[in-house]
Coordinates of C-alpha atoms in Angstrom, one line a residue:
M139 CA 48.8 13.1 9.8
T140 CA 51.1 13.3 12.9
S141 CA 48.7 15.8 14.5
I142 CA 45.7 13.5 13.9
K143 CA 47.5 10.6 15.5
R144 CA 48.5 12.7 18.5
I145 CA 44.8 13.6 19.1
A146 CA 43.4 10.2 18.4
R147 CA 45.9 8.2 20.6
P148 CA 44.4 9.2 24.0
V149 CA 40.9 8.8 22.7
V150 CA 41.5 5.3 21.6
V151 CA 42.8 4.4 25.1
A152 CA 39.7 5.9 26.6
I153 CA 37.2 3.9 24.5
T154 CA 38.8 0.6 23.9
V155 CA 37.0 -1.2 26.8
T156 CA 33.6 0.3 25.7
T157 CA 34.2 -0.8 22.1
L158 CA 34.3 -4.4 23.2
T159 CA 30.7 -4.2 24.5
G160 CA 29.5 -2.0 21.7
C161 CA 30.5 -4.1 18.7
G162 CA 26.9 -5.4 18.4
L163 CA 25.8 -2.0 17.3
Y164 CA 27.4 -2.7 13.9
K165 CA 25.3 -5.9 13.4
K166 CA 23.0 -5.7 10.4
Y167 CA 19.3 -6.6 10.8
E168 CA 18.5 -10.2 9.9
T169 CA 15.0 -11.7 9.3
P170 CA 13.8 -13.1 12.6
S171 CA 13.3 -16.9 12.8
E172 CA 12.3 -17.4 16.4
T173 CA 8.9 -18.9 15.7
A174 CA 7.9 -21.6 13.2
L175 CA 6.1 -19.0 11.1
Q176 CA 9.0 -16.6 11.1
K177 CA 11.4 -19.4 10.2
E178 CA 9.2 -20.5 7.3
Y179 CA 9.1 -16.9 6.1
A180 CA 12.9 -16.5 6.4
E181 CA 13.5 -19.6 4.4
A182 CA 11.0 -18.5 1.7
K183 CA 12.5 -15.1 1.5
A184 CA 16.0 -16.6 1.0
L185 CA 14.9 -18.2 -2.2
T186 CA 16.2 -15.9 -5.0
E187 CA 14.3 -17.3 -8.0
A188 CA 10.6 -16.4 -8.2
D189 CA 8.0 -18.9 -9.5
S190 CA 7.0 -17.4 -12.8
L191 CA 3.9 -19.6 -13.0
A192 CA 2.6 -18.5 -9.6
F193 CA -0.7 -16.6 -9.9
G194 CA 0.6 -13.6 -7.9
N195 CA 3.7 -13.3 -10.0
L196 CA 1.8 -12.9 -13.3
Q197 CA 1.8 -9.5 -14.9
W198 CA -1.6 -7.8 -14.5
Q199 CA -2.0 -7.7 -18.3
E200 CA -2.0 -11.5 -18.2
V201 CA -4.8 -11.6 -15.7
F202 CA -7.0 -8.7 -16.9
T203 CA -7.2 -9.2 -20.6
D204 CA -10.3 -7.2 -21.3
P205 CA -9.1 -4.3 -23.5
M206 CA -11.3 -1.6 -21.9
L207 CA -10.4 -2.7 -18.4
A208 CA -6.7 -2.7 -19.3
D209 CA -7.1 0.9 -20.6
L210 CA -8.8 2.0 -17.4
I211 CA -6.1 0.4 -15.3
N212 CA -3.4 2.1 -17.3
R213 CA -5.1 5.4 -16.8
A214 CA -5.5 4.9 -13.1
L215 CA -1.8 4.0 -12.7
E216 CA -0.9 7.2 -14.5
N217 CA -3.4 9.6 -12.7
N218 CA -4.3 8.1 -9.3
V219 CA -3.5 10.6 -6.5
D220 CA -2.7 7.9 -3.9
L221 CA -0.2 6.2 -6.2
T222 CA 1.4 9.6 -7.1
N223 CA 1.8 10.4 -3.4
A224 CA 3.3 7.0 -2.8
K225 CA 5.9 7.5 -5.4
L226 CA 6.7 10.9 -3.9
N227 CA 7.2 9.2 -0.6
V228 CA 9.9 7.1 -2.3
D229 CA 11.5 10.3 -3.5
I230 CA 11.4 11.7 0.1
A231 CA 12.9 8.5 1.5
H232 CA 15.6 8.5 -1.1
A233 CA 16.5 12.1 -0.3
N234 CA 16.8 11.2 3.4
L235 CA 19.0 8.3 2.6
R236 CA 21.3 10.5 0.5
G237 CA 21.5 12.8 3.5
A238 CA 22.4 9.9 5.8
R239 CA 25.1 8.7 3.5
M240 CA 26.6 12.3 3.2
S241 CA 26.9 12.4 7.0
Y242 CA 30.1 10.3 6.7
F243 CA 31.8 13.2 5.0
P244 CA 33.3 16.2 6.9
S245 CA 31.2 19.4 7.0
L246 CA 32.9 22.5 5.6
M247 CA 32.0 26.0 6.6
L248 CA 33.3 29.4 5.5
S249 CA 32.5 32.3 7.9
P250 CA 34.5 35.5 7.2
N251 CA 34.3 38.2 9.8
G252 CA 35.8 41.6 10.5
G253 CA 35.5 44.7 12.6
A254 CA 37.1 47.9 13.9
S255 CA 37.1 49.9 17.1
S256 CA 37.4 53.6 18.2
V257 CA 37.7 55.6 21.4
G258 CA 35.9 58.9 21.9
N259 CA 35.8 61.0 18.8
E260 CA 38.6 59.1 17.1
K261 CA 38.0 57.6 13.7
L262 CA 37.6 53.9 13.4
S263 CA 40.9 52.2 13.5
G264 CA 42.5 48.9 14.1
W265 CA 40.6 47.0 11.4
N266 CA 40.9 43.2 11.9
Y267 CA 39.5 40.4 9.9
T268 CA 39.5 36.6 9.8
I269 CA 38.7 34.4 6.8
P270 CA 38.5 30.9 8.3
L271 CA 37.6 27.6 6.6
T272 CA 36.3 25.1 9.3
A273 CA 36.0 21.4 8.7
S274 CA 34.3 19.2 11.3
W275 CA 34.2 15.4 11.1
E276 CA 32.3 13.0 13.3
V277 CA 34.1 9.7 13.7
D278 CA 31.6 6.9 13.7
V279 CA 33.1 5.0 16.6
F280 CA 29.9 3.3 17.9
G281 CA 27.8 3.0 14.7
K282 CA 25.6 6.0 15.1
L283 CA 26.0 7.1 11.5
L284 CA 26.0 3.5 10.3
N285 CA 22.7 2.7 12.0
N286 CA 21.2 6.0 10.9
K287 CA 22.2 5.1 7.3
R288 CA 20.7 1.6 7.5
L289 CA 17.6 3.1 9.1
A290 CA 17.2 5.4 6.1
E291 CA 17.8 2.5 3.7
S292 CA 15.1 0.5 5.3
A293 CA 12.7 3.5 5.2
E294 CA 13.4 3.9 1.4
Q295 CA 12.7 0.2 0.8
Q296 CA 9.5 0.4 2.9
A297 CA 8.4 3.4 0.8
K298 CA 9.0 1.3 -2.4
D299 CA 7.0 -1.6 -0.9
Y300 CA 4.2 0.7 0.1
A301 CA 4.1 2.2 -3.4
Q302 CA 3.9 -1.4 -4.8
A303 CA 1.1 -2.2 -2.4
V304 CA -0.8 0.9 -3.5
R305 CA -0.3 0.0 -7.1
S306 CA -1.7 -3.5 -6.4
Q307 CA -4.7 -2.0 -4.6
I308 CA -5.4 0.4 -7.4
I309 CA -5.3 -2.4 -10.0
G310 CA -7.6 -4.5 -7.9
A311 CA -10.0 -1.6 -7.1
V312 CA -10.3 -0.7 -10.8
A313 CA -11.0 -4.3 -11.8
N314 CA -13.5 -4.8 -9.0
C315 CA -15.3 -1.5 -9.9
Y316 CA -15.3 -2.5 -13.6
Y317 CA -17.1 -5.8 -13.0
A318 CA -19.4 -4.2 -10.4
I319 CA -20.5 -1.7 -13.0
A320 CA -20.9 -4.5 -15.6
T321 CA -23.1 -6.5 -13.1
L322 CA -25.2 -3.5 -12.3
E323 CA -25.7 -2.7 -16.0
A324 CA -26.8 -6.3 -16.5
Q325 CA -29.1 -6.3 -13.5
L326 CA -30.6 -3.0 -14.7
Q327 CA -31.1 -4.3 -18.2
L328 CA -32.7 -7.4 -16.9
S329 CA -35.0 -5.4 -14.5
R330 CA -36.1 -3.0 -17.2
E331 CA -36.9 -5.9 -19.6
T332 CA -38.8 -7.6 -16.9
A333 CA -40.6 -4.4 -16.0
V334 CA -41.9 -4.1 -19.6
I335 CA -43.2 -7.7 -19.4
W336 CA -44.8 -7.1 -16.0
G337 CA -46.3 -3.9 -17.2
E338 CA -47.9 -5.7 -20.1
N339 CA -49.2 -8.3 -17.5
V340 CA -51.1 -5.5 -15.7
Q341 CA -52.9 -4.6 -18.9
A342 CA -53.5 -8.3 -19.6
M343 CA -55.1 -8.8 -16.2
K344 CA -57.4 -5.8 -16.7
D345 CA -58.5 -7.4 -20.0
Y346 CA -59.0 -10.8 -18.4
K347 CA -61.1 -9.1 -15.7
L348 CA -63.3 -7.4 -18.3
A349 CA -63.7 -10.8 -20.0
G350 CA -64.7 -12.3 -16.7
R351 CA -61.7 -14.7 -16.5
T352 CA -60.2 -13.1 -13.3
N353 CA -61.0 -10.8 -10.5
E354 CA -59.9 -7.4 -9.1
A355 CA -57.5 -9.1 -6.7
A356 CA -55.4 -10.4 -9.7
V357 CA -55.3 -6.9 -11.2
V358 CA -54.2 -5.4 -7.9
Q359 CA -51.5 -8.1 -7.4
S360 CA -50.1 -7.6 -10.9
Q361 CA -50.0 -3.8 -10.3
A362 CA -48.1 -4.2 -7.0
N363 CA -45.7 -6.6 -8.7
Y364 CA -45.0 -4.1 -11.4
L365 CA -44.5 -1.2 -8.9
S366 CA -42.0 -3.4 -6.9
I367 CA -39.7 -3.9 -9.9
L368 CA -39.9 -0.2 -10.8
A369 CA -38.8 0.6 -7.2
S370 CA -35.9 -1.8 -7.4
I371 CA -34.8 -0.2 -10.7
T372 CA -34.3 3.1 -8.8
D373 CA -32.1 1.4 -6.3
L374 CA -30.0 -0.1 -9.1
E375 CA -29.7 3.3 -10.8
V376 CA -28.4 4.8 -7.6
A377 CA -25.9 2.0 -7.1
L378 CA -24.7 2.3 -10.7
D379 CA -24.2 6.1 -10.4
Q380 CA -22.1 5.5 -7.2
A381 CA -20.0 2.9 -8.9
N382 CA -19.4 5.2 -11.9
N383 CA -18.3 7.9 -9.5
T384 CA -16.0 5.5 -7.7
M385 CA -14.3 4.6 -11.0
S386 CA -14.0 8.3 -11.8
L387 CA -12.2 8.9 -8.5
L388 CA -9.8 6.0 -9.1
L389 CA -8.9 7.6 -12.4
N390 CA -8.7 11.1 -10.9
T391 CA -11.2 12.5 -13.3
M392 CA -14.5 14.3 -13.2
P393 CA -17.6 12.1 -12.4
Q394 CA -18.9 10.5 -15.6
K395 CA -20.7 7.5 -16.9
W396 CA -18.5 4.7 -18.1
A397 CA -19.7 2.7 -21.1
I398 CA -19.0 -0.8 -19.7
S399 CA -20.7 -3.7 -21.4
P400 CA -23.1 -5.7 -19.2
D401 CA -21.7 -8.8 -20.8
A402 CA -18.2 -8.2 -19.4
R403 CA -16.8 -11.3 -17.8
I404 CA -13.4 -12.1 -16.3
L405 CA -11.3 -14.7 -18.1
A406 CA -8.5 -15.4 -15.7
P407 CA -5.8 -18.0 -16.2
A408 CA -6.4 -21.4 -14.6
I409 CA -5.6 -21.3 -10.9
V410 CA -4.3 -24.6 -9.4
R411 CA -3.2 -24.3 -5.8
D412 CA -2.7 -26.5 -2.8
G413 CA -2.6 -24.5 0.4
V414 CA -0.9 -21.2 0.8
P415 CA 2.9 -21.4 0.0
M416 CA 4.9 -19.0 2.2
R417 CA 7.0 -18.2 -0.9
E418 CA 4.1 -16.3 -2.4
L419 CA 3.3 -14.5 0.9
A420 CA 6.9 -13.4 1.2
A421 CA 6.5 -11.5 -2.1
R422 CA 3.5 -9.5 -0.9
P423 CA 4.5 -5.8 -0.6
D424 CA 2.5 -5.2 2.6
V425 CA 4.3 -8.1 4.3
R426 CA 7.7 -6.8 3.1
A427 CA 6.8 -3.3 4.4
A428 CA 5.8 -4.8 7.8
E429 CA 9.2 -6.5 8.0
Q430 CA 10.9 -3.2 7.1
S431 CA 9.2 -1.7 10.2
V432 CA 10.8 -4.4 12.3
A433 CA 14.2 -3.5 10.7
Q434 CA 13.7 0.2 11.4
A435 CA 12.8 -0.5 15.0
Y436 CA 15.9 -2.6 15.3
Y437 CA 18.2 0.2 14.0
T438 CA 16.3 2.7 16.2
T439 CA 17.1 0.5 19.2
N440 CA 20.8 0.4 18.1
L441 CA 20.8 4.2 18.0
A442 CA 19.3 4.4 21.4
R443 CA 22.1 2.1 22.7
A444 CA 24.7 4.1 20.9
A445 CA 23.6 7.2 22.8
F446 CA 25.3 5.7 26.0
Y447 CA 28.7 5.7 24.3
P448 CA 31.1 8.6 23.7
G449 CA 31.1 10.7 20.5
L450 CA 34.4 11.7 18.8
T451 CA 34.6 14.8 16.6
I452 CA 37.7 16.1 14.9
T453 CA 37.7 19.8 14.0
A454 CA 40.2 21.6 11.7
N455 CA 40.5 25.4 11.0
Y456 CA 42.5 26.9 8.2
G457 CA 42.4 30.5 6.9
F458 CA 43.9 34.0 6.7
T459 CA 43.8 36.7 9.5
N460 CA 45.5 39.8 10.7
S461 CA 44.3 39.3 14.3
F462 CA 46.4 37.3 16.7
G463 CA 45.1 37.5 20.2
S464 CA 45.1 41.2 21.2
F465 CA 47.4 42.2 18.4
I466 CA 46.5 43.4 15.0
K467 CA 49.1 42.8 12.4
N468 CA 49.1 44.0 8.8
P469 CA 49.6 42.4 6.5
G470 CA 47.9 39.2 7.9
N471 CA 49.1 35.7 7.9
W472 CA 47.8 32.2 7.3
F473 CA 46.7 30.2 10.3
A474 CA 45.8 26.5 10.9
S475 CA 44.5 24.5 13.9
L476 CA 43.5 21.0 14.6
A477 CA 41.5 19.7 17.6
G478 CA 39.6 16.7 18.7
S479 CA 36.8 16.4 21.2
L480 CA 35.4 13.4 23.0
V481 CA 31.9 13.7 24.6
A482 CA 30.7 10.9 26.8
P483 CA 27.3 10.9 28.5
I484 CA 27.5 10.6 32.3
F485 CA 24.1 11.8 33.6
S486 CA 21.3 12.8 31.2
R487 CA 18.4 12.8 33.6
G488 CA 17.3 9.3 32.5
Q489 CA 16.7 10.4 28.9
N490 CA 18.9 7.8 27.3
I491 CA 17.5 5.0 29.5
A492 CA 13.9 6.0 28.7
R493 CA 14.7 6.3 25.0
L494 CA 16.2 2.8 25.0
E495 CA 13.3 1.3 26.8
A496 CA 10.8 2.9 24.4
A497 CA 12.8 1.7 21.4
K498 CA 12.8 -1.9 22.7
A499 CA 9.0 -1.7 23.3
K500 CA 8.4 -0.3 19.8
Q501 CA 10.6 -3.1 18.3
K502 CA 8.4 -5.7 20.0
Q503 CA 5.3 -3.9 18.6
A504 CA 6.7 -4.0 15.1
M505 CA 7.5 -7.7 15.5
N506 CA 3.9 -8.4 16.7
T507 CA 2.5 -6.4 13.7
F508 CA 4.7 -8.2 11.3
Q509 CA 3.7 -11.6 12.6
Y510 CA 0.0 -10.6 12.5
T511 CA 0.5 -9.3 8.9
L512 CA 1.8 -12.7 7.9
L513 CA -1.2 -14.5 9.5
S514 CA -3.6 -12.0 8.0
A515 CA -2.1 -12.5 4.5
T516 CA -2.5 -16.3 4.9
A517 CA -6.2 -15.8 5.8
E518 CA -6.8 -13.4 2.9
V519 CA -5.5 -15.9 0.4
S520 CA -7.5 -18.8 1.9
D521 CA -10.7 -16.7 2.0
A522 CA -10.3 -15.6 -1.7
M523 CA -9.5 -19.1 -2.8
T524 CA -12.5 -20.6 -1.0
T525 CA -14.8 -17.9 -2.2
Y526 CA -13.7 -18.5 -5.8
E527 CA -14.1 -22.3 -5.6
K528 CA -17.5 -22.1 -3.9
N529 CA -18.9 -19.5 -6.3
K530 CA -17.7 -21.7 -9.2
E531 CA -19.9 -24.5 -7.8
K532 CA -22.7 -22.1 -7.0
S533 CA -22.8 -20.7 -10.6
V534 CA -23.4 -24.2 -12.0
L535 CA -26.3 -24.7 -9.6
L536 CA -27.8 -21.3 -10.3
A537 CA -27.6 -21.8 -14.0
E538 CA -29.7 -25.0 -13.6
Q539 CA -32.1 -23.1 -11.2
V540 CA -32.6 -20.3 -13.7
D541 CA -33.3 -22.8 -16.5
N542 CA -35.9 -24.7 -14.4
L543 CA -37.6 -21.5 -13.2
A544 CA -37.8 -20.2 -16.8
K545 CA -39.6 -23.5 -17.7
A546 CA -41.8 -23.2 -14.6
E547 CA -42.9 -19.7 -15.6
S548 CA -43.7 -20.8 -19.1
Y549 CA -45.7 -23.8 -17.9
T550 CA -47.6 -21.7 -15.4
K551 CA -48.6 -19.2 -18.0
E552 CA -49.9 -22.1 -20.2
L553 CA -51.9 -23.5 -17.3
F554 CA -53.3 -20.0 -16.5
A555 CA -54.4 -19.6 -20.2
A556 CA -56.1 -23.0 -19.8
A557 CA -57.7 -22.0 -16.5
G558 CA -55.5 -24.5 -14.7
A559 CA -53.6 -22.0 -12.5
T560 CA -54.2 -18.8 -10.7
Y561 CA -52.4 -15.5 -11.4
L562 CA -50.8 -15.7 -8.0
E563 CA -48.9 -18.7 -9.2
I564 CA -47.7 -16.7 -12.2
L565 CA -46.5 -13.9 -9.9
T566 CA -44.7 -16.4 -7.8
A567 CA -43.0 -18.0 -10.8
Q568 CA -42.0 -14.7 -12.3
S569 CA -40.6 -13.3 -9.0
S570 CA -38.6 -16.6 -8.4
L571 CA -37.2 -16.4 -11.9
L572 CA -36.1 -12.8 -11.5
S573 CA -34.6 -13.5 -8.1
A574 CA -32.6 -16.4 -9.4
Q575 CA -31.4 -14.4 -12.4
M576 CA -30.2 -11.6 -10.1
S577 CA -28.5 -14.2 -7.9
Q578 CA -26.8 -15.6 -10.9
L579 CA -25.4 -12.2 -11.9
N580 CA -24.3 -11.5 -8.3
C581 CA -22.5 -14.9 -8.2
E582 CA -20.6 -14.1 -11.4
L583 CA -19.5 -10.8 -9.7
A584 CA -18.5 -12.6 -6.6
K585 CA -16.4 -15.0 -8.6
A586 CA -14.7 -12.2 -10.5
Q587 CA -14.0 -10.3 -7.3
A588 CA -12.6 -13.5 -5.7
I589 CA -10.2 -13.9 -8.6
I590 CA -9.2 -10.2 -8.3
N591 CA -8.8 -10.5 -4.5
L592 CA -6.8 -13.7 -4.8
Y593 CA -4.4 -12.0 -7.3
Q594 CA -4.0 -9.0 -5.0
S595 CA -3.6 -11.1 -1.9
L596 CA -0.7 -13.0 -3.5
G597 CA 1.1 -9.7 -4.2
G598 CA 0.0 -9.3 -7.8
G599 CA 0.0 -6.1 -9.7
R600 CA 3.5 -5.8 -11.1

């Protein structure tokens, strides 16, 4: 202990003045609150209790209650490659953090060596050997190790946030794909049923022509109408195949057809919201990950500043040898040594200055990205909520439209049978009805996707 004090005493004198200016290097990162948006975020983040009734805080099983959808989501969470890699990134970050924490401990190294020499034809003689145990300890005078550890901690937390974001995206992607397949199945079913009816109309027009009640133009128009819906069916079949393949990729399995009911509809809990509370945005994993980038940039800047200050290393050697200088002594004796070194940068060809300037610029970049992420999150929530509300209104209007067009088609057919309407009017009524029915199905899909996107944009997916 006396030897350590003897080494450390001149070092302390040399760095005391510098320490007074370097104490800021030990300061821990704090959530910025320079702008009104940042201040609101910092206050929301400081709240420890989460609102259990908030839509984004619900467990995904409470939002997606369809048994088949729940099973598909579970399978995706178990097998998805992106989520698996995200979890591995957490393991990598944890290993790096463990290494950063271990840097506080001395390093130990055992390096035995030996040798002999000879002159002319003489046999080897003068065997010497040394069995040293070397310990080296870097004293964290200016927070290099501390900032490096905090940087690793931030990287690990960011990896966890990223994994949560990937998990949320996978849940949302599976749900979106599920209802897209259901909608395509419903549209395909509707189109095929309509095609059967329109095919029968072609034959009916041919019979009416033979009876002298219509002309060739009506026959040709009915045939064209029938061919148009057959063509649209092929497009729906292609889209359905692509959606099934997307679902297969999400579940990391071979492409296959998923038996999803065309009647599947989302039954989400009631959503009552006024504006976009920052408290919910602060829980979003991508927002938290963006803030961790700011924290990492902060610690990187501290490390760049620390490079301007001296580094103190204490080295100790202890072992057994028979070589002392130019003398070889048998038997050997134990030896011990203790030394300290202080390395202070004086001129490094501008590398330290450049590193610090670059670190400051990257810190500003990270702050800009973080603030934009907050604004983007606000816009996403607003968009999803507006889309959901407007599609609720639209679905009511479309239901009335479909009902009226169905009546119009029926009335037109009756008029045609009584020679009070042309077949062109029937074609128009049938086409309008089919278009409205397709729009109604698309509206239901848009409403479901808006709910899913709203849940995801509020950080849901726990």
